[in-house]
Short mmCIF file of C-alpha atoms in Angstrom, two decimals:
data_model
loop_
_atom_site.label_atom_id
_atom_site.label_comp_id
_atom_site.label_asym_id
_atom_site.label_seq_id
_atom_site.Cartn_x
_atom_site.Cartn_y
_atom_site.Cartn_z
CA UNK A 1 -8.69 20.27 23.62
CA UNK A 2 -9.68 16.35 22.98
CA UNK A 3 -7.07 14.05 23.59
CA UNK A 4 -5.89 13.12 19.98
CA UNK A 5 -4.48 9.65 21.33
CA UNK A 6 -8.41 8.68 21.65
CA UNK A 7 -8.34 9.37 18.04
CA UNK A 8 -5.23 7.66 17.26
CA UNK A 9 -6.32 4.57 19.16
CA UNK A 10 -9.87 4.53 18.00
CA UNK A 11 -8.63 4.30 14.40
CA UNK A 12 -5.82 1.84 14.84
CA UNK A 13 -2.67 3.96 14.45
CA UNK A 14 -1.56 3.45 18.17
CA UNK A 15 0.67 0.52 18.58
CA UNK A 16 3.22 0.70 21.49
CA UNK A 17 3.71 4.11 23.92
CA UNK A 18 6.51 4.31 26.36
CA UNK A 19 5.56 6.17 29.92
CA UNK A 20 1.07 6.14 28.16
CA UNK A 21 -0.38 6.93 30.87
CA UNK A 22 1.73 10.41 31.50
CA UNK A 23 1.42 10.93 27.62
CA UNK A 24 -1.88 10.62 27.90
CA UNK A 25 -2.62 13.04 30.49
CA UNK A 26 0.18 15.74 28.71
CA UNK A 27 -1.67 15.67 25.11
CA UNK A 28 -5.08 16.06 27.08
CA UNK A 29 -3.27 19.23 28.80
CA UNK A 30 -1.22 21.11 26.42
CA UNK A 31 0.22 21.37 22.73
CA UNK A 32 2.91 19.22 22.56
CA UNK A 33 5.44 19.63 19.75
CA UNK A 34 6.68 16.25 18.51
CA UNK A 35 8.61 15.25 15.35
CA UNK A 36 8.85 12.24 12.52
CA UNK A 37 11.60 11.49 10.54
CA UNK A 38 11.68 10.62 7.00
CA UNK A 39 14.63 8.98 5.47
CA UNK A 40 15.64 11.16 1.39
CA UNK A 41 15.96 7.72 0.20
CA UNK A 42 14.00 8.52 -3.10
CA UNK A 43 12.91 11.75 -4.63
CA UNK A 44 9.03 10.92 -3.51
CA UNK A 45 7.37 9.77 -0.71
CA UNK A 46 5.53 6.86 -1.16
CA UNK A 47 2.26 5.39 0.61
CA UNK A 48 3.95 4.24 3.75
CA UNK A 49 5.19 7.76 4.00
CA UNK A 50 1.50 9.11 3.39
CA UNK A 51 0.18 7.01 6.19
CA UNK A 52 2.12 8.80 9.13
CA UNK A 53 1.43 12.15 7.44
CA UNK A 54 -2.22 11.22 8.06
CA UNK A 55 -1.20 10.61 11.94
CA UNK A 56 1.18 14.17 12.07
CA UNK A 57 -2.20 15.92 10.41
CA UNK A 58 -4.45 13.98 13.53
CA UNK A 59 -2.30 15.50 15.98
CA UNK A 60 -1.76 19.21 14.75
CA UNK A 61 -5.54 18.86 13.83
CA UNK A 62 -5.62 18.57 17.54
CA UNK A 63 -3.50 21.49 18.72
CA UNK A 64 -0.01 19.62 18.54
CA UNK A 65 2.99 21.18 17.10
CA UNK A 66 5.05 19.13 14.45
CA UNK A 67 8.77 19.03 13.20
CA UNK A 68 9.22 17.24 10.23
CA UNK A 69 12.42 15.57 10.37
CA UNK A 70 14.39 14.84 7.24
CA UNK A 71 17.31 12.45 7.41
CA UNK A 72 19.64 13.92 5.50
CA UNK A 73 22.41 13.25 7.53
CA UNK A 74 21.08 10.29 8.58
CA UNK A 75 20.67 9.09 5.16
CA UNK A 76 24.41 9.09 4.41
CA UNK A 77 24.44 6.33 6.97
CA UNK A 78 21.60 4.44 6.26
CA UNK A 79 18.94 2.85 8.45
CA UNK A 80 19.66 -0.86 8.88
CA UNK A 81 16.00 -1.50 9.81
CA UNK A 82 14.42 -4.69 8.30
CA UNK A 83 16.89 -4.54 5.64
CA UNK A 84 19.04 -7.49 4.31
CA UNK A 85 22.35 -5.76 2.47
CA UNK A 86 23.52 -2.32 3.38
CA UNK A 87 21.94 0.58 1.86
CA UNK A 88 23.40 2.30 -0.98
CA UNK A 89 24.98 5.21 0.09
CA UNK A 90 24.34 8.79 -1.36
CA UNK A 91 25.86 12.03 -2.08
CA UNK A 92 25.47 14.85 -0.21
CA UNK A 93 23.84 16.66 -3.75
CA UNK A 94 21.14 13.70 -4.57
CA UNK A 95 20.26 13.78 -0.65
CA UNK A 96 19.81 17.48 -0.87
CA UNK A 97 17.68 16.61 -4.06
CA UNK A 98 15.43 14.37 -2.41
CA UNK A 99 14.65 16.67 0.21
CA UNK A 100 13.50 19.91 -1.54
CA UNK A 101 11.16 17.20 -2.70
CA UNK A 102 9.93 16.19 0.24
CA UNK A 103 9.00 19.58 1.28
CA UNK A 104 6.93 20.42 -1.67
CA UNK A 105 5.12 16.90 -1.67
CA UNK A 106 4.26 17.36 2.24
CA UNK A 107 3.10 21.31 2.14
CA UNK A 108 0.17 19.37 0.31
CA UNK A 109 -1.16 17.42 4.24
CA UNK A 110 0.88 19.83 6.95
CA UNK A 111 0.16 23.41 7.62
CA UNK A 112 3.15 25.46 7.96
CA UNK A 113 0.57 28.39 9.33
CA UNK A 114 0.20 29.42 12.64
CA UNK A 115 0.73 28.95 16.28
CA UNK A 116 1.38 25.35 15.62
CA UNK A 117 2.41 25.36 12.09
CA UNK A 118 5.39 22.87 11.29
CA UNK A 119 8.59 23.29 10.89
CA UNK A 120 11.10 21.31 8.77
CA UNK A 121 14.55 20.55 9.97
CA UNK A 122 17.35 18.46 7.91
CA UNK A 123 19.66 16.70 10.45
CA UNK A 124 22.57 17.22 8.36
CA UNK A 125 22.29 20.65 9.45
CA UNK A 126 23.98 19.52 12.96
CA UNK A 127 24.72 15.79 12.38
CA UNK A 128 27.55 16.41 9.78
CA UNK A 129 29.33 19.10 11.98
CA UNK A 130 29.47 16.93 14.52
CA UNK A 131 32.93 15.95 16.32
CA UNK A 132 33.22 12.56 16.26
CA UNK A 133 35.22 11.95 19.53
CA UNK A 134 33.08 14.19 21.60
CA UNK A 135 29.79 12.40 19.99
CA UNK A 136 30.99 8.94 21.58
CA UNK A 137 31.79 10.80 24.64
CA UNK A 138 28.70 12.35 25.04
CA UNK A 139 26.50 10.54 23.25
CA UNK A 140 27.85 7.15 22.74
CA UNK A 141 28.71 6.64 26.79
CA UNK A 142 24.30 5.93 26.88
CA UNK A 143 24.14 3.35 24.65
CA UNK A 144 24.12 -0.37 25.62
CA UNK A 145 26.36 -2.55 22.83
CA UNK A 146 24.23 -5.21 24.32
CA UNK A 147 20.86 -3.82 24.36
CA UNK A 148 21.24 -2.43 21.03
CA UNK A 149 22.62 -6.18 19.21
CA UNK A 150 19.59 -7.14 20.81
CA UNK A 151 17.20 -4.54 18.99
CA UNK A 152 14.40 -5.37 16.60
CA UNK A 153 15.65 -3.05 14.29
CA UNK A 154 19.18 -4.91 13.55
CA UNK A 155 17.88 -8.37 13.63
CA UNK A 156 17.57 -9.42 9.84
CA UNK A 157 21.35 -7.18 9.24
CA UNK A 158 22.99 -9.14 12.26
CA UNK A 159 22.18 -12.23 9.73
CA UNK A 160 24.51 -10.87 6.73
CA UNK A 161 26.73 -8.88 9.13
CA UNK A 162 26.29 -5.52 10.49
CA UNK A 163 28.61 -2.85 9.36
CA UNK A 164 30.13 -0.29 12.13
CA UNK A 165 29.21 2.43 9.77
CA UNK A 166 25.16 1.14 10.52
CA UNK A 167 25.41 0.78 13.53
CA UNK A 168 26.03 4.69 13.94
CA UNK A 169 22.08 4.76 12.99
CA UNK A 170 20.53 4.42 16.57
CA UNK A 171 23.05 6.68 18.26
CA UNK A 172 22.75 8.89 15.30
CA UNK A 173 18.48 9.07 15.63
CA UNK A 174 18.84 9.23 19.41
CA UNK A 175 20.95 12.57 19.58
CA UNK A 176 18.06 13.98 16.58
CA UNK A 177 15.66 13.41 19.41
CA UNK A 178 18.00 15.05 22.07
CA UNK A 179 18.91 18.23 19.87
CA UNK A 180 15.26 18.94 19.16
CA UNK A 181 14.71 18.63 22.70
CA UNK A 182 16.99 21.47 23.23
CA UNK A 183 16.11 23.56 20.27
CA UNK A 184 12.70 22.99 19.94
CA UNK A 185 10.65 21.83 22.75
CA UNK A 186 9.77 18.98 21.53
CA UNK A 187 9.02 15.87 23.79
CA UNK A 188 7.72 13.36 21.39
CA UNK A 189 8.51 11.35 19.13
CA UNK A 190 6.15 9.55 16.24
CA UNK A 191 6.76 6.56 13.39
CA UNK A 192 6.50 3.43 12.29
CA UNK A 193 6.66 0.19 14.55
CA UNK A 194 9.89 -1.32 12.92
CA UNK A 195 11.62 2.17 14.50
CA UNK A 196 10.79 1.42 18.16
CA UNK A 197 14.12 0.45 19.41
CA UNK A 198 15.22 3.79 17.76
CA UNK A 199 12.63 5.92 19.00
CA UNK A 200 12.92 4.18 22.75
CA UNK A 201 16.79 5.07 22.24
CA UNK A 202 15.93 8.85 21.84
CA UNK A 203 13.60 9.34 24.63
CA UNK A 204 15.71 7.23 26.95
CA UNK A 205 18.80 9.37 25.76
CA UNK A 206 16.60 12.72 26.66
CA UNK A 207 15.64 10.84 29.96
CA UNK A 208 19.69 10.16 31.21
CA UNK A 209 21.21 13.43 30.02
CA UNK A 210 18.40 15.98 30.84
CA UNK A 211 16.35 14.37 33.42
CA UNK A 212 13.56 15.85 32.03
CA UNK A 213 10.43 13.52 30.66
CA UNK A 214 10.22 12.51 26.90
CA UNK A 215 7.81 10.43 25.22
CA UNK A 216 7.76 7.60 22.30
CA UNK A 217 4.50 6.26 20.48
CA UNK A 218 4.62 4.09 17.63
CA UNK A 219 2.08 3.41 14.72
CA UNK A 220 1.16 -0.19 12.95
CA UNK A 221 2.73 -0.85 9.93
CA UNK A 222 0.53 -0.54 6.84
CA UNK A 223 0.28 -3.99 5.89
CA UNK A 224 -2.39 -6.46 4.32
CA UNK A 225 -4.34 -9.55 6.29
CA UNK A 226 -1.58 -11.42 5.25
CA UNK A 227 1.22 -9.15 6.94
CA UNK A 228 2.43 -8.52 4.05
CA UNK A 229 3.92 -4.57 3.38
CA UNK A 230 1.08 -2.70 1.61
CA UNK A 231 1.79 -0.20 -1.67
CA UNK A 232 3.47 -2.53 -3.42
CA UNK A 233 3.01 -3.35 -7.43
CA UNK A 234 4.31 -5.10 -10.38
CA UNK A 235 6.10 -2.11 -11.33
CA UNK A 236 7.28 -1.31 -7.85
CA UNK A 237 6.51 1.04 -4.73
CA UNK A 238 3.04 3.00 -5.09
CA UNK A 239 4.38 6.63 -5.03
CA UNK A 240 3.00 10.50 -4.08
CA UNK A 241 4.45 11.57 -7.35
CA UNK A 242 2.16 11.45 -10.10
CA UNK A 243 4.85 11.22 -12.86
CA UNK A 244 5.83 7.74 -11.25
CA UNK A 245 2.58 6.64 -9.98
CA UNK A 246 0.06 7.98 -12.06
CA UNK A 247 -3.41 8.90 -10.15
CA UNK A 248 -5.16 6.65 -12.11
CA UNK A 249 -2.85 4.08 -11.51
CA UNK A 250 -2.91 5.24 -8.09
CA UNK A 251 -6.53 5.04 -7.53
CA UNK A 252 -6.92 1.35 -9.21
CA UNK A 253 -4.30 0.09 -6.34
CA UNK A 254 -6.85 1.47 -4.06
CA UNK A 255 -9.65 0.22 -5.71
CA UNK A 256 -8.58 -3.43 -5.97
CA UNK A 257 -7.06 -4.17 -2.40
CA UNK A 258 -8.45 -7.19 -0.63
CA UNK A 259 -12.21 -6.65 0.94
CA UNK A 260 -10.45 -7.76 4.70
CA UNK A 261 -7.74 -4.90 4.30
CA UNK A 262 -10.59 -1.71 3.30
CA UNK A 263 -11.86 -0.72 6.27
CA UNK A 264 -8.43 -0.65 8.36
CA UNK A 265 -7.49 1.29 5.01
CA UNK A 266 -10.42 3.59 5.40
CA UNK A 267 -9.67 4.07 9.34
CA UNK A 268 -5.79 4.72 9.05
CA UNK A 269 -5.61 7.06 5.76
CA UNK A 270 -8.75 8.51 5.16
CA UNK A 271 -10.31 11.09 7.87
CA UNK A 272 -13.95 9.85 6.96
CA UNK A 273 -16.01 9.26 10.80
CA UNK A 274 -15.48 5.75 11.96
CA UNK A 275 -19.50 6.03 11.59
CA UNK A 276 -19.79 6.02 8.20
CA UNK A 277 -16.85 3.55 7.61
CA UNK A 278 -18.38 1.21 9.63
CA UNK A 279 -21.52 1.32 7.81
CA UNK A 280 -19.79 1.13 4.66
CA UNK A 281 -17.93 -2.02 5.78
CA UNK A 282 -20.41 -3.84 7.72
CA UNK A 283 -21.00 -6.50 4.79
CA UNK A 284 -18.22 -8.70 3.81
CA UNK A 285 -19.89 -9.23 0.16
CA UNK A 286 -20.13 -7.08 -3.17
CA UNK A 287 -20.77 -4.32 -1.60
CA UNK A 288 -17.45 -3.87 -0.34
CA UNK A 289 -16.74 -2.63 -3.50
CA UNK A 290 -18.68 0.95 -2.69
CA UNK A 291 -16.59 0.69 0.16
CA UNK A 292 -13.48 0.27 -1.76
CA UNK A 293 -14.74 2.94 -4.40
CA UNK A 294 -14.78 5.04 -1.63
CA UNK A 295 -11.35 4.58 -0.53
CA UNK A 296 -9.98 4.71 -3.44
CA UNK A 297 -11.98 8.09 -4.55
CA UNK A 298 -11.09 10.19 -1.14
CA UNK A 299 -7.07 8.89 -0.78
CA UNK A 300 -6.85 10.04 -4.68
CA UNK A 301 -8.29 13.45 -3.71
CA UNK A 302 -5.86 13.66 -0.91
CA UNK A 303 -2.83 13.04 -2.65
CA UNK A 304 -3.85 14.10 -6.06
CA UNK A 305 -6.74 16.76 -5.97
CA UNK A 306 -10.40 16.62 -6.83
CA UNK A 307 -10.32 16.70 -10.25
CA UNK A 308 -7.67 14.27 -10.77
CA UNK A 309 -9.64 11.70 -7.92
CA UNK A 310 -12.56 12.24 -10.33
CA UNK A 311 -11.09 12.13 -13.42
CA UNK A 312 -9.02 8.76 -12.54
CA UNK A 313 -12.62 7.11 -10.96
CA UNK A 314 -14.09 7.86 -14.30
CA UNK A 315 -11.70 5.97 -16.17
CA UNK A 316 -12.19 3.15 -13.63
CA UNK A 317 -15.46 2.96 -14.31
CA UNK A 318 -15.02 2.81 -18.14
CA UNK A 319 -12.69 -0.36 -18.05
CA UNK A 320 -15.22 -1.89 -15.83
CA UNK A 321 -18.62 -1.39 -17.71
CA UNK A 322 -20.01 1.39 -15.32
CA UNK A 323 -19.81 4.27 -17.08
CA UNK A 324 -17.52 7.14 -17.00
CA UNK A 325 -14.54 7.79 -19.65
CA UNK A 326 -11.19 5.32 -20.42
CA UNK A 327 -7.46 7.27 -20.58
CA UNK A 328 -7.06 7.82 -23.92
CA UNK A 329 -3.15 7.20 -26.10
CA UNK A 330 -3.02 8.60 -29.23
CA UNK A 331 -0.30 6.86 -31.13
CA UNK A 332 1.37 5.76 -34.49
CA UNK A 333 2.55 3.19 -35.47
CA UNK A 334 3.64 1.83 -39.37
CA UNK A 335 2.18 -1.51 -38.05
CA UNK A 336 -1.05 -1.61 -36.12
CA UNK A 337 -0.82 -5.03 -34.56
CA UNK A 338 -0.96 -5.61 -30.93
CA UNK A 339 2.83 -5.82 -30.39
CA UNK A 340 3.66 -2.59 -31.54
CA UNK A 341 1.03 -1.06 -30.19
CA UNK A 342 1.23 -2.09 -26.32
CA UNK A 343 5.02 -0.48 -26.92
CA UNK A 344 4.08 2.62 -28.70
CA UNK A 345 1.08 3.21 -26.10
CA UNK A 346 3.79 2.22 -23.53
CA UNK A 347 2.27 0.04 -21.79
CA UNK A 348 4.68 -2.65 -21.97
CA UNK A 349 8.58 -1.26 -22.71
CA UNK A 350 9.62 -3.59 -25.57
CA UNK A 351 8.33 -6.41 -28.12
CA UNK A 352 9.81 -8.66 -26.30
CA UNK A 353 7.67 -7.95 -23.07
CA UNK A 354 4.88 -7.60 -25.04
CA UNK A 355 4.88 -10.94 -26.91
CA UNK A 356 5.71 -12.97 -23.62
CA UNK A 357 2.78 -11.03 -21.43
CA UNK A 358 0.23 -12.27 -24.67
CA UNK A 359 2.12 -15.61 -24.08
CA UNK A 360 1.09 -15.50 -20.47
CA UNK A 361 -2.65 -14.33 -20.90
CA UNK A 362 -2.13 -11.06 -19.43
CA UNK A 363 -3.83 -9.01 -22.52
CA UNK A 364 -6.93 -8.23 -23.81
CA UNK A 365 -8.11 -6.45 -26.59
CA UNK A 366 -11.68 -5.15 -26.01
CA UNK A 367 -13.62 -8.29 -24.49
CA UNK A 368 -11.18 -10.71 -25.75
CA UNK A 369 -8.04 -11.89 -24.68
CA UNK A 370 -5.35 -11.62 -27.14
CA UNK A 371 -3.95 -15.38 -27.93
CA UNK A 372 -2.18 -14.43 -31.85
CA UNK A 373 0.89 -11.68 -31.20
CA UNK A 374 -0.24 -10.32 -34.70
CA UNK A 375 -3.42 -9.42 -33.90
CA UNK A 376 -5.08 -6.31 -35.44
CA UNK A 377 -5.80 -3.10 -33.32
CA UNK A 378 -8.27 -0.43 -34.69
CA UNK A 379 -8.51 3.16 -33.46
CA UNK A 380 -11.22 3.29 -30.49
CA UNK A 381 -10.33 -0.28 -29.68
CA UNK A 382 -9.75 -0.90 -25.38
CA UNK A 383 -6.55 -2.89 -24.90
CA UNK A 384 -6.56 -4.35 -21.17
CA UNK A 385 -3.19 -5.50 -19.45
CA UNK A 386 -4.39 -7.60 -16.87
CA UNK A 387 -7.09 -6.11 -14.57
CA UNK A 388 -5.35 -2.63 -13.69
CA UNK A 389 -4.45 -1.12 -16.71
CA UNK A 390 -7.18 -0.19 -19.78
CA UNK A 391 -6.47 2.21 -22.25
CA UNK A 392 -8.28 3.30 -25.86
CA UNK A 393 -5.67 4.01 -28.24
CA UNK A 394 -6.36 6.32 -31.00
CA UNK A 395 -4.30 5.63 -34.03
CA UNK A 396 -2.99 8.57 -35.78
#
């Protein structure tokens, strides 16, 4: 078996390990089962989501058992993490909502099949017949007041105040950690950076109570040069879900990310060889754009199939003058003039939207930007808003 953490580490995902060299030497030696959680806070998973898919798929690719971990008990709390007002809390039925959609949306990356197929657990299942009393006895007794005020994760709620009901949350994700210990084997545990004082938590709680070994490796953050959160748009998070990120919408975020982010992009979500990335990324010039054509093409096939990945580069190419075939709208409309028609193609959601984004410059019709809001549109003509969205509407 080869060590997946070479893997891991080769292509950026590794960023801090607790106990790495003993890790190390027990995914070299064994399957390990290990487990990520993923908070029901929406009824898709979005590209942050994706990214640590990718890892889970690196290390069952390599023999390693996961558990996918969703939060649904978690989720009635809330994770505080990085966030600057308490969460909104949820019912038990739109929680239970989100997760059947989970499962369908990550059946798609993770094999359920064999000797290390995953497994998916809901901590609700054991969180929410919890007693109380006996969890702060148990449990609680661990945990640090002072080491935990002093976590990363709590730092930017400490500012606005920290509710008691939040800070439940690293308790909460420790005892996950300590019940799939018990149930399921499992000695590891995977996610994002911003989770490392959680994650530590579990494996120290594991540690103390069972005084057996557990493990803790987190992954960088998908951000941009900048350090800014990546899979972000005007219209909001880039989602899994086609009906609220279309894939050609999808692809064009892809397609038109900065030439310094591609090739980390290429490394962390992609499983192309590091060979042929780094030959596609070797020249910081316009031919970054193959590179980012190519990135854009194989994460839409991932997410969204072949024929959708080749369907949305197509249209891509259209808008851009390299071929291929522009999304079509048929519409109609009593008055063919631009404002109507950027509503009744819905690409903008009222006149009023539409008028002030001509106002701003943000629409063209064919090659010319549209400066008069009463502007004519003919059937076959290419109406551009901005440089992501291009669509030939066909007037009925």
């Amino acid at each position: 078996m080869s060590n997946v953490m070479d893997t891991l580490r080769a292509r950026g995902f590794v960023k801090q390990t607790v106990y790495e060299e003993d890790l190390y030497r027990l995914l070299g030696e064994k399957s390990v089962t290990f487990y990520t959680g993923f908070d029901p806070t929406a009824d898709s998973l979005h590209v942050g989501h994706f990214m640590q898919l990718i890892a889970m798929k690196h290390m069952q690719d390599a023999g390693h058992k996961p558990i996918i971990l969703i939060g649904g008990g978690t989720a009635m709390i809330g994770d505080p993490t990085g966030k600057t007002d308490m969460r909104k809390m949820m019912t038990r039925e739109t929680i239970d909502y989100h997760v059947e959609c989970f499962k369908k949306q990550m059946s798609k990356f993770i094999s359920f099949e064999g000797a290390n197929g995953a497994v998916i657990v809901n901590n609700a299942d054991w969180l929410l017949k919890l007693n109380y009393m006996d969890f702060i006895r148990e449990v609680g007794v661990h945990f640090s007041v002072n080491e935990m005020l002093r976590a990363k994760c709590f730092e930017t709620r400490l500012e606005r105040g920290l509710s008691f009901l939040e800070f439940n949350y690293m308790p909460m994700q420790g005892y996950d950690f300590l019940h799939l210990y018990k149930n399921y084997g499992c000695e590891l545990e995977l996610g994002g950076d911003d989770q490392w004082s959680n994650i530590l938590a579990g494996a120290n709680l594991i540690r103390v109570k069972e005084k057996k070994p557990a493990y803790a490796m987190t992954f960088t953050l998908l951000t941009t040069s900048e350090g800014k959160k990546m899979g972000k748009t005007e219209k909001g998070a880039v989602w899994l879900d086609e009906s609220k990120t279309s894939p050609y919408e999808f692809y064009q975020y892809w397609r038109n990310i900065d030439d310094a982010d591609t090739g980390k992009c290429l490394k962390l979500l992609t499983f192309l060889p590091l060979a042929e990335i780094n030959k596609l990324t070797e020249h910081m010039d316009e031919r970054m754009n193959v590179a980012k054509e190519v990135l854009a093409y194989e994460l839409t096939k991932l997410v969204h199939g072949e024929k959708n990945a080749e369907e949305a580069q197509s249209q891509a190419r259209a808008a851009f003058g390299g071929g291929g075939n522009l999304p079509e709208k048929q519409i109609t409309v009593d008055n063919a003039t631009v404002i109507p028609v950027l509503v009744a193609a819905g690409i903008c959601a009222s006149n009023g939207e539409a008028r002030r984004l001509i106002q701003q410059g943000g629409v063209s019709l064919n090659e010319s930007k549209v400066t008069d809001i009463n502007a004519p549109v003919k059937s076959g003509d290419v109406i551009h808003k901005g440089k992501k969205v291009h669509v030939k509407v066909i007037l009925n």
